[in-house]
Short mmCIF file of N, CA and C in Angstrom, two decimals:
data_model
loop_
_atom_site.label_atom_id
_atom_site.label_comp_id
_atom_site.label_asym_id
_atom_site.label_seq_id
_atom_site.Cartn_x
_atom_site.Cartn_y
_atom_site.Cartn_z
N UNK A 1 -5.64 -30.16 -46.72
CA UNK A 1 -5.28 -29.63 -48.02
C UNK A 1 -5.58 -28.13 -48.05
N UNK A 2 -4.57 -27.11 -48.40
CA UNK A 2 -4.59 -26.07 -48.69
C UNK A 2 -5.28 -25.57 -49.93
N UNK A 3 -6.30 -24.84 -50.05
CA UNK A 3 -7.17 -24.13 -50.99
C UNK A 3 -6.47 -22.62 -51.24
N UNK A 4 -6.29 -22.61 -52.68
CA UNK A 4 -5.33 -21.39 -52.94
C UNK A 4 -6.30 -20.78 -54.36
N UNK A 5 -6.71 -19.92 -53.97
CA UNK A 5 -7.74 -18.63 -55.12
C UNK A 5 -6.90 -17.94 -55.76
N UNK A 6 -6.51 -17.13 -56.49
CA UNK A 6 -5.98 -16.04 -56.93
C UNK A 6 -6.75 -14.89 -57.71
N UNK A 7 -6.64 -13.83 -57.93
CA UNK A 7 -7.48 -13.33 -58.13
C UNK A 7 -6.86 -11.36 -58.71
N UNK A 8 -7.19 -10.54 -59.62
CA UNK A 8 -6.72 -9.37 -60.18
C UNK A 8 -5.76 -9.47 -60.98
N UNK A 9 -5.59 -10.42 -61.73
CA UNK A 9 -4.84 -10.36 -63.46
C UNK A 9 -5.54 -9.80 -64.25
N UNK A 10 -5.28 -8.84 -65.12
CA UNK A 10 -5.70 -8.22 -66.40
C UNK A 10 -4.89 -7.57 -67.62
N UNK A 11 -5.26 -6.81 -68.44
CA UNK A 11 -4.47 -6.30 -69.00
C UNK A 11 -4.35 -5.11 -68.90
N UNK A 12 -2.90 -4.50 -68.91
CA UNK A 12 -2.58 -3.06 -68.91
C UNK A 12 -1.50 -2.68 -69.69
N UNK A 13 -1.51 -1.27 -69.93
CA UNK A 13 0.01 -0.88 -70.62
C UNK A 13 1.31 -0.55 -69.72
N UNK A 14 2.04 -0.90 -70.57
CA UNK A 14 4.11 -0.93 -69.77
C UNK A 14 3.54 0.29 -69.29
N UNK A 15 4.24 0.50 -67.91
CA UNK A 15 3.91 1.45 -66.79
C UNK A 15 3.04 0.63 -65.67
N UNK A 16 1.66 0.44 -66.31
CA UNK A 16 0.80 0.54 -65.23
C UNK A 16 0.91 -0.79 -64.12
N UNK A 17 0.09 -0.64 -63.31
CA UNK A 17 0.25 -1.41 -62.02
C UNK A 17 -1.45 -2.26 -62.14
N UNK A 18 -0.94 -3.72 -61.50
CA UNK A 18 -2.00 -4.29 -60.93
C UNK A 18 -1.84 -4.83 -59.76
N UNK A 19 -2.59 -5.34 -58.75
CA UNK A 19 -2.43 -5.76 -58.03
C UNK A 19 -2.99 -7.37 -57.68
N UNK A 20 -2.61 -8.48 -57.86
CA UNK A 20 -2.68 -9.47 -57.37
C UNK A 20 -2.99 -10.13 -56.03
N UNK A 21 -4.29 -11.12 -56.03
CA UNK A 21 -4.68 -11.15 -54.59
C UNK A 21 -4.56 -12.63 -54.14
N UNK A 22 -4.79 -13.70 -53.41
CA UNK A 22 -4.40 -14.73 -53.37
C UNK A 22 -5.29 -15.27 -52.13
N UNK A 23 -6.52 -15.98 -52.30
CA UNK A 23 -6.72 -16.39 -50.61
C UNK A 23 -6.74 -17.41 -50.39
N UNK A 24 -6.64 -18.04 -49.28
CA UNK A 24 -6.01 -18.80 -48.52
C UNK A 24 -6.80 -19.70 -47.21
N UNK A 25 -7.18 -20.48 -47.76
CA UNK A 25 -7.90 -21.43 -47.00
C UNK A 25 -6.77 -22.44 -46.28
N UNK A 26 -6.41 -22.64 -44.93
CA UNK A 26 -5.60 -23.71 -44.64
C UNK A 26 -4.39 -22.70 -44.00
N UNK A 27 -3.22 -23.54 -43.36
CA UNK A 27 -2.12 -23.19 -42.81
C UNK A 27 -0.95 -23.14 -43.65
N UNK A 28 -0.02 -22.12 -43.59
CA UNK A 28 0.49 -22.12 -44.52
C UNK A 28 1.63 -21.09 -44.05
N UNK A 29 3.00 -21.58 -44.40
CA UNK A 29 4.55 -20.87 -43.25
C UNK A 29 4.87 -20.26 -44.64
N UNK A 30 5.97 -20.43 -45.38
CA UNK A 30 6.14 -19.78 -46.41
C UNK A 30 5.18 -19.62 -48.04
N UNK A 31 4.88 -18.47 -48.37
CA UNK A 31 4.43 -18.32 -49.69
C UNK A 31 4.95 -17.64 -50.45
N UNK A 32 4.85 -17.98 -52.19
CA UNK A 32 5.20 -17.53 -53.07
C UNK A 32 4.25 -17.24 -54.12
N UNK A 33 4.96 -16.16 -55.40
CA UNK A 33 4.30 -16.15 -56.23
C UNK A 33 5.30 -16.67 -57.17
N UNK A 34 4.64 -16.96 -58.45
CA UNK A 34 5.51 -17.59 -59.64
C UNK A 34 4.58 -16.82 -60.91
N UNK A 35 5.78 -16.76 -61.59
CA UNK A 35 4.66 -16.87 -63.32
C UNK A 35 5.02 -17.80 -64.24
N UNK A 36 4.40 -18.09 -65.00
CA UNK A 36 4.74 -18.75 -66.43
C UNK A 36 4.25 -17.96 -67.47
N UNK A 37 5.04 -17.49 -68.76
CA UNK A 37 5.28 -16.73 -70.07
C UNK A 37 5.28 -17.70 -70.74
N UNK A 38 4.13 -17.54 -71.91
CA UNK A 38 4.13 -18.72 -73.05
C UNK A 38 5.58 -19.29 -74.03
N UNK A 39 5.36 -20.54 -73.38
CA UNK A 39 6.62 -21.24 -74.24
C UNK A 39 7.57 -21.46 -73.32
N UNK A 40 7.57 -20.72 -71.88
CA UNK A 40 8.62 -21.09 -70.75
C UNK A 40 8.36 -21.33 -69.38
N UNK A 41 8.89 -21.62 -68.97
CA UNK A 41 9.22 -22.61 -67.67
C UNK A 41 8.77 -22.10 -66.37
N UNK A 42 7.89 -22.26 -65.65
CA UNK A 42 7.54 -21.63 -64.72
C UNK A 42 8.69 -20.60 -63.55
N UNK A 43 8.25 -19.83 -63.43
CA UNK A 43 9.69 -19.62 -62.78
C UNK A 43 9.48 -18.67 -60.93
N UNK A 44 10.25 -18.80 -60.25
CA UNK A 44 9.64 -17.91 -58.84
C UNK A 44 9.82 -16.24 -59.11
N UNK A 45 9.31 -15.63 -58.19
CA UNK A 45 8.91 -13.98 -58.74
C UNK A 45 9.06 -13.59 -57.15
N UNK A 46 8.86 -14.05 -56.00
CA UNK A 46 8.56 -13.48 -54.83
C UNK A 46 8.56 -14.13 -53.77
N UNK A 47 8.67 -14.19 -52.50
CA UNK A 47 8.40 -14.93 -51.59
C UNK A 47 8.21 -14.71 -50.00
N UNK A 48 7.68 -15.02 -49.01
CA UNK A 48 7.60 -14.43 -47.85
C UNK A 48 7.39 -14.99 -46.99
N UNK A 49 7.88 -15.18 -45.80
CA UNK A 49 7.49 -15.92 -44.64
C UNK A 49 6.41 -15.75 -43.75
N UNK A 50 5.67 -16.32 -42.92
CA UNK A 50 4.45 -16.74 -42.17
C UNK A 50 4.13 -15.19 -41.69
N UNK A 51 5.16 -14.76 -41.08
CA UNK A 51 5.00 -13.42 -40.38
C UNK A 51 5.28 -11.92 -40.98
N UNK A 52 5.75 -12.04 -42.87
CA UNK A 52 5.92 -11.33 -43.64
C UNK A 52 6.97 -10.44 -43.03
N UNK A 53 7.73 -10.73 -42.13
CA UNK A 53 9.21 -10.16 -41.89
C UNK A 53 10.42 -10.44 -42.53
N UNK A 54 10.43 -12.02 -43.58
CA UNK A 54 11.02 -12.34 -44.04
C UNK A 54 10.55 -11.60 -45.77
N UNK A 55 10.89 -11.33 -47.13
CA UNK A 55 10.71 -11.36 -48.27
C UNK A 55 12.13 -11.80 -49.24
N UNK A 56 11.35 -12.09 -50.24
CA UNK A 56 12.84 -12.09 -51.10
C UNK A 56 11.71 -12.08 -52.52
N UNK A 57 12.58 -11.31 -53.62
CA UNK A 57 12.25 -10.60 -55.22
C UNK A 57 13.15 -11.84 -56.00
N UNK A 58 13.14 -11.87 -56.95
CA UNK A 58 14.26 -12.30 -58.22
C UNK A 58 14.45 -10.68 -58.80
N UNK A 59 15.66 -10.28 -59.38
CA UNK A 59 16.29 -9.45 -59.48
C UNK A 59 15.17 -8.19 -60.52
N UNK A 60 14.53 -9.24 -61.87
CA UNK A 60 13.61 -8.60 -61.95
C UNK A 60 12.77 -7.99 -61.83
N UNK A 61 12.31 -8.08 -61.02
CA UNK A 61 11.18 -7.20 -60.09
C UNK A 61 11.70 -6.69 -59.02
N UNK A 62 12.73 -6.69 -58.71
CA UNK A 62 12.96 -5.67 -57.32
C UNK A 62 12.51 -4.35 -58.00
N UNK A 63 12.15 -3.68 -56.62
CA UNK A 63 11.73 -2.67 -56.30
C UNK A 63 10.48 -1.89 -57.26
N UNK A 64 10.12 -2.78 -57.49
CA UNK A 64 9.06 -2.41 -58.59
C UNK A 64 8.02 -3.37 -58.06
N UNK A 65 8.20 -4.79 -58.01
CA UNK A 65 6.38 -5.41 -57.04
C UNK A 65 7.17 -5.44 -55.49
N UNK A 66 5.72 -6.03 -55.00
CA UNK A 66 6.10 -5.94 -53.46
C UNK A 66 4.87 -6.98 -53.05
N UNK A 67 5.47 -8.39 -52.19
CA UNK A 67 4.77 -9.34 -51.80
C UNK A 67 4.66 -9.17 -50.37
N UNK A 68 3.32 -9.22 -50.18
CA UNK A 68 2.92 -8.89 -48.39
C UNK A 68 2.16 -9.87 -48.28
N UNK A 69 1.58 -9.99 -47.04
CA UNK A 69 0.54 -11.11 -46.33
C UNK A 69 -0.40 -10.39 -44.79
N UNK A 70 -1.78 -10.95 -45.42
CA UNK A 70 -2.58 -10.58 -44.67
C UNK A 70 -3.34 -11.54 -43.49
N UNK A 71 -2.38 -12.45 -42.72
CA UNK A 71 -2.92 -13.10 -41.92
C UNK A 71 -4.07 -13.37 -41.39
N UNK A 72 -4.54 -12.54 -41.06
CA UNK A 72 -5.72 -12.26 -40.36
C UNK A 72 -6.73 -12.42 -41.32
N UNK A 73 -6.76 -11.91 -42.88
CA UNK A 73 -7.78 -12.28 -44.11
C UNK A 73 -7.52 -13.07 -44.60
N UNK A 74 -6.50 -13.84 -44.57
CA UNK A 74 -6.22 -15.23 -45.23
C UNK A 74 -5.70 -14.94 -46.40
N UNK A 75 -5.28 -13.78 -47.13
CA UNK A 75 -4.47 -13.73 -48.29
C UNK A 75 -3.09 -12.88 -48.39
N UNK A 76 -2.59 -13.83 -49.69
CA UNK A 76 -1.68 -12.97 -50.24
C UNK A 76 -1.67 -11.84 -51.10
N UNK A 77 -0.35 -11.14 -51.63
CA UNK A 77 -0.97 -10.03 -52.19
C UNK A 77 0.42 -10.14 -53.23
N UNK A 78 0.70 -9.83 -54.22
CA UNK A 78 1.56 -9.02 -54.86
C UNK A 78 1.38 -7.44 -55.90
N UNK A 79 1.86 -6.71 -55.05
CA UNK A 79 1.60 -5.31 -55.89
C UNK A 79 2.56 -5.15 -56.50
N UNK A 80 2.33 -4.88 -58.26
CA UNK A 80 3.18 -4.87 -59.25
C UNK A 80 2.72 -3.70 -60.26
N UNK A 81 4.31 -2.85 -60.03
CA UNK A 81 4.05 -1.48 -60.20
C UNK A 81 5.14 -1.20 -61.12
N UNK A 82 5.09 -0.38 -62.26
CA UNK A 82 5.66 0.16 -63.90
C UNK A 82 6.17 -1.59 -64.17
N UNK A 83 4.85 -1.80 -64.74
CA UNK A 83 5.34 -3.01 -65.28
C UNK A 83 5.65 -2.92 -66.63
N UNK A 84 6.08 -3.95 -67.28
CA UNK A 84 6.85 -4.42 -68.43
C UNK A 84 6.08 -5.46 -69.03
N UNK A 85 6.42 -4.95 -70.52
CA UNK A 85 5.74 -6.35 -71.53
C UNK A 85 6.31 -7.55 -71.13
N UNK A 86 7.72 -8.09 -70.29
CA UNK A 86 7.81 -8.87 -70.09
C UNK A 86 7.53 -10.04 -69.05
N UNK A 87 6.33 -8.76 -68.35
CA UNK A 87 6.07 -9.15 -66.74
C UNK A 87 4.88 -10.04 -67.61
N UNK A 88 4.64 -10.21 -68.71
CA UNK A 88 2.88 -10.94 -69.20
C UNK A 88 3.43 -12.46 -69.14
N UNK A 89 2.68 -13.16 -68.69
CA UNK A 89 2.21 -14.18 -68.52
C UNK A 89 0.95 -14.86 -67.11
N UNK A 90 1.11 -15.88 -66.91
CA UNK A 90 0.00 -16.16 -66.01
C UNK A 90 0.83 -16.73 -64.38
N UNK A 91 0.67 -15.97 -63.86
CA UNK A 91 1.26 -15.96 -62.24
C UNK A 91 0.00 -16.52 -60.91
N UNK A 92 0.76 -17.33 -60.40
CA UNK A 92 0.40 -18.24 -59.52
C UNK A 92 1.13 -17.91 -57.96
N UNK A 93 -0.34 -18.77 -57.24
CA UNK A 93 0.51 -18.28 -55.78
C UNK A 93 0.55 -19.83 -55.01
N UNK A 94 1.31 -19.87 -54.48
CA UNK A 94 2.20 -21.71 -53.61
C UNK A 94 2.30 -20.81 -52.31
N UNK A 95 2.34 -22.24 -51.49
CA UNK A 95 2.07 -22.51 -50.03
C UNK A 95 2.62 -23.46 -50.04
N UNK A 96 3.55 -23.39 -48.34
CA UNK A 96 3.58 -24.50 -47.73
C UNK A 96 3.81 -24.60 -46.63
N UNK A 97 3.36 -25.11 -45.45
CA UNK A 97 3.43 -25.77 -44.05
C UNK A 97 4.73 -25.35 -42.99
N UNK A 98 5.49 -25.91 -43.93
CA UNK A 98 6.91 -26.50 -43.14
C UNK A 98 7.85 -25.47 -42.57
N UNK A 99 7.79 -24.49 -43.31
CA UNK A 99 9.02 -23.53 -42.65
C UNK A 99 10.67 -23.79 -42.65
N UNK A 100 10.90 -24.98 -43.29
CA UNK A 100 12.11 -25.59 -42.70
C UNK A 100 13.44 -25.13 -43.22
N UNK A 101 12.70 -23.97 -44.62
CA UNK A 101 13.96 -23.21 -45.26
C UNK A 101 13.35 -22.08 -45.78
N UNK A 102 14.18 -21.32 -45.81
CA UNK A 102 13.73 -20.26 -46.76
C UNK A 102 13.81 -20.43 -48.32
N UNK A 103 12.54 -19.77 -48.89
CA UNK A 103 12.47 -19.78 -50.24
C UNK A 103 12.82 -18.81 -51.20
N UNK A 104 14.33 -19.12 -51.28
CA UNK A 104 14.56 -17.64 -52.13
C UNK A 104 13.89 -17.87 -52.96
N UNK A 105 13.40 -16.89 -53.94
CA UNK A 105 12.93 -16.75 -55.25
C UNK A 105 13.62 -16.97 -56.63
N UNK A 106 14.67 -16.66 -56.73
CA UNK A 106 15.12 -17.07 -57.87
C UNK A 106 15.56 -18.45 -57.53
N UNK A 107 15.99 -18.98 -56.64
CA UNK A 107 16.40 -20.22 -56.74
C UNK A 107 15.14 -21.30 -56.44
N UNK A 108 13.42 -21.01 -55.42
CA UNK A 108 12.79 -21.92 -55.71
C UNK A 108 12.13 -22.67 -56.83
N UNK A 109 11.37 -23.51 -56.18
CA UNK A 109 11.09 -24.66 -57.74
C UNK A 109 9.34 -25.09 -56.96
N UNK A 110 8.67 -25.50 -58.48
CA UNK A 110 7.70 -26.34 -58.25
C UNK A 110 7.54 -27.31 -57.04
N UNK A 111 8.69 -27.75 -56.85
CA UNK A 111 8.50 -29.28 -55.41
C UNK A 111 9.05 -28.33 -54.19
N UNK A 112 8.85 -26.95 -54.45
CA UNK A 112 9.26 -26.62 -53.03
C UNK A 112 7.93 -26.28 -52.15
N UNK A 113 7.01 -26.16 -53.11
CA UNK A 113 5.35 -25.50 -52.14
C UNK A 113 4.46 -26.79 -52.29
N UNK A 114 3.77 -26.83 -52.08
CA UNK A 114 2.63 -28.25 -51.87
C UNK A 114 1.35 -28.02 -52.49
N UNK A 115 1.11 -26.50 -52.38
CA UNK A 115 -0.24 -25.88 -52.83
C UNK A 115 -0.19 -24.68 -54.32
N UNK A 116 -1.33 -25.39 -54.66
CA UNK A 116 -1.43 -24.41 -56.06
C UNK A 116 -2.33 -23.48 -56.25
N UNK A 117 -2.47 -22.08 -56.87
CA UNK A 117 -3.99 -21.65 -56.94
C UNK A 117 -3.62 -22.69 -58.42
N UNK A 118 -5.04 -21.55 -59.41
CA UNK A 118 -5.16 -22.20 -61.14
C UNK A 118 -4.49 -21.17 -61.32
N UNK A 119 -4.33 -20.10 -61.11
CA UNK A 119 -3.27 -18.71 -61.72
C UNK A 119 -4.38 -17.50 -62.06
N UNK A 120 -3.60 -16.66 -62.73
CA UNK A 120 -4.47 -15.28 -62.99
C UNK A 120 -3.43 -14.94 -64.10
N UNK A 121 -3.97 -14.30 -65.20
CA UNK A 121 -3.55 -13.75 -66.34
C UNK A 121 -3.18 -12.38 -66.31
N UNK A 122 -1.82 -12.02 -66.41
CA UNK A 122 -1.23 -10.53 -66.46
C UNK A 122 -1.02 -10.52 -67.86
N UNK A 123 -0.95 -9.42 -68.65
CA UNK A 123 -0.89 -9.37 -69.85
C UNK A 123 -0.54 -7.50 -70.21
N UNK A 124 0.89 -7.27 -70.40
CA UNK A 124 1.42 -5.87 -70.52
C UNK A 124 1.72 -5.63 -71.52
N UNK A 125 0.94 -4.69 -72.51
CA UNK A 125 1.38 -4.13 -73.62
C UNK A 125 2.19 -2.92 -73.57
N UNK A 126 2.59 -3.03 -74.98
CA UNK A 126 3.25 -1.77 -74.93
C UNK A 126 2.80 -0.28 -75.51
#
């Protein structure tokens, strides 16, 4: 069983940047991040393969966060930069094993990772 931490949610104002950390106990081929915004549906935000040569954004966040991986420390990372009141909610990081597809981001789902952290709270005012 994969052990998933997360860790650097807070609050800031539209503009500023936080950075999100994620560690990682266990083996683990593709990861993602997700958020959930009160009242809606969890949704994917990011994603990256074992060797972080692979990534993929949902349209929202391009070029503004950026999901990397630190093999060697066992975590993930998402750096999320001029953010938006709409980036607030509580974002989570998934794992899983298999490798057997790629996980785009806008199109993955809950039953595509195996592993959960509890999440971390982003919260962007304006």
């Amino acid at each position: 069983q994969v052990h998933l931490v997360e860790s650097g949610g807070g609050s800031v104002q539209a503009g500023g940047s936080l950075r999100l950390s994620c560690i990682v106990s266990g083996y683990t081929y593709f990861m993602g991040w997700f958020r959930q915004a009160p009242g809606k549906e969890r949704e994917g935000v990011a994603s990256i393969s074992r060797g972080g040569d692979w990534t993929d954004y949902v349209d929202s966040v391009k070029g503004r966060f950026t999901i990397s991986r630190d093999n060697y420390k066992n975590t993930l990372y998402l750096q999320m930069n001029n953010l938006r009141p709409e980036d607030t909610g509580v974002y989570y990081c998934a794992g899983e094993p298999y490798g057997r597809a790629f996980r785009y981001a806008a199109s993955m789902g809950p039953t595509d990772f195996d592993s959960w952290g509890q999440g971390t709270q982003v919260i962007v005012s304006t």
